[in-house]
Amino acid sequence: MKLVLQIAFGVFLGSLGSGLVIDYVQAYQDRIIKEVEATKLAEEKKARREQGRLIREMLLKGRRKLEASKAKRSDQDSIPNDTQTPIFQDK
């Protein structure tokens, strides 16, 4: 009977120990996965911010070029006189 109790106690301690080790390993792996995901998310956010900055920069350059080209045109070229409109031309 004493041997049976020792075996049962050994099995109980082995099961308890293996359960604790498995829980520890799973928690450790979960922590590593969360750290990797957080790093990846931070890199994606940084890339999105950089892309947004580049897009804003390109839009501002385009707007500046458009404003510069409008400024180069004289007022007379942008406003047609009466002879240039088809309504007032002789038929």
Short mmCIF file of C-alpha atoms in Angstrom, two decimals:
data_model
loop_
_atom_site.label_atom_id
_atom_site.label_comp_id
_atom_site.label_asym_id
_atom_site.label_seq_id
_atom_site.Cartn_x
_atom_site.Cartn_y
_atom_site.Cartn_z
CA MET A 1 0.00 0.00 0.00
CA LYS A 2 2.87 2.31 0.83
CA LEU A 3 4.36 1.79 -2.65
CA VAL A 4 1.01 2.57 -4.31
CA LEU A 5 0.78 5.85 -2.37
CA GLN A 6 4.33 6.78 -3.34
CA ILE A 7 3.59 6.08 -7.00
CA ALA A 8 0.35 8.08 -6.86
CA PHE A 9 2.11 10.95 -5.10
CA GLY A 10 4.89 10.86 -7.72
CA VAL A 11 2.37 10.89 -10.55
CA PHE A 12 0.54 13.81 -8.90
CA LEU A 13 3.76 15.83 -8.49
CA GLY A 14 4.86 15.01 -12.04
CA SER A 15 1.51 16.12 -13.47
CA LEU A 16 1.54 19.28 -11.37
CA GLY A 17 5.12 20.07 -12.38
CA SER A 18 4.51 19.47 -16.07
CA GLY A 19 1.35 21.63 -15.94
CA LEU A 20 3.29 24.47 -14.34
CA VAL A 21 6.10 24.19 -16.89
CA ILE A 22 3.64 24.16 -19.79
CA ASP A 23 1.85 27.22 -18.41
CA TYR A 24 5.17 29.05 -17.98
CA VAL A 25 6.32 28.20 -21.52
CA GLN A 26 2.99 29.28 -23.02
CA ALA A 27 3.06 32.57 -21.10
CA TYR A 28 6.64 33.17 -22.23
CA GLN A 29 5.75 32.49 -25.88
CA ASP A 30 2.68 34.73 -25.64
CA ARG A 31 4.82 37.54 -24.25
CA ILE A 32 7.35 37.15 -27.08
CA ILE A 33 4.55 37.13 -29.68
CA LYS A 34 3.02 40.29 -28.21
CA GLU A 35 6.41 42.05 -28.26
CA VAL A 36 6.97 41.08 -31.90
CA GLU A 37 3.46 42.24 -32.86
CA ALA A 38 3.95 45.53 -31.02
CA THR A 39 7.25 46.10 -32.83
CA LYS A 40 5.66 45.27 -36.18
CA LEU A 41 2.73 47.60 -35.46
CA ALA A 42 5.11 50.42 -34.52
CA GLU A 43 7.05 49.92 -37.75
CA GLU A 44 3.82 49.98 -39.79
CA LYS A 45 2.70 53.19 -38.08
CA LYS A 46 6.08 54.75 -38.78
CA ALA A 47 5.86 53.72 -42.45
CA ARG A 48 2.31 55.16 -42.72
CA ARG A 49 3.44 58.45 -41.18
CA GLU A 50 6.37 58.61 -43.60
CA GLN A 51 4.07 57.90 -46.57
CA GLY A 52 1.65 60.57 -45.36
CA ARG A 53 4.49 63.05 -45.06
CA LEU A 54 5.67 62.26 -48.59
CA ILE A 55 2.14 62.59 -49.98
CA ARG A 56 1.64 65.95 -48.28
CA GLU A 57 5.00 67.10 -49.61
CA MET A 58 4.09 66.06 -53.16
CA LEU A 59 0.70 67.78 -52.94
CA LEU A 60 2.30 70.98 -51.68
CA LYS A 61 4.84 70.90 -54.52
CA GLY A 62 2.03 70.42 -57.04
CA ARG A 63 0.04 73.27 -55.54
CA ARG A 64 3.09 75.55 -55.59
CA LYS A 65 3.75 74.72 -59.25
CA LEU A 66 0.11 75.39 -60.11
CA GLU A 67 0.14 78.71 -58.27
CA ALA A 68 3.42 79.66 -59.93
CA SER A 69 2.06 78.87 -63.39
CA LYS A 70 -1.08 80.89 -62.66
CA ALA A 71 1.04 83.81 -61.46
CA LYS A 72 3.10 83.75 -64.67
CA ARG A 73 0.05 84.20 -66.83
CA SER A 74 -0.91 87.79 -67.22
CA ASP A 75 -4.36 89.07 -66.45
CA GLN A 76 -5.03 89.83 -70.12
CA ASP A 77 -4.41 86.23 -71.12
CA SER A 78 -6.71 84.87 -68.48
CA ILE A 79 -9.63 87.25 -69.27
CA PRO A 80 -10.75 87.09 -72.92
CA ASN A 81 -11.85 90.26 -74.63
CA ASP A 82 -15.15 90.53 -76.47
CA THR A 83 -13.69 89.72 -79.86
CA GLN A 84 -12.43 86.35 -78.69
CA THR A 85 -15.81 85.09 -77.50
CA PRO A 86 -17.96 83.36 -80.15
CA ILE A 87 -21.10 85.28 -79.12
CA PHE A 88 -19.80 88.63 -80.33
CA GLN A 89 -18.10 87.45 -83.51
CA ASP A 90 -19.73 88.34 -86.86
CA LYS A 91 -21.38 85.54 -88.69
#
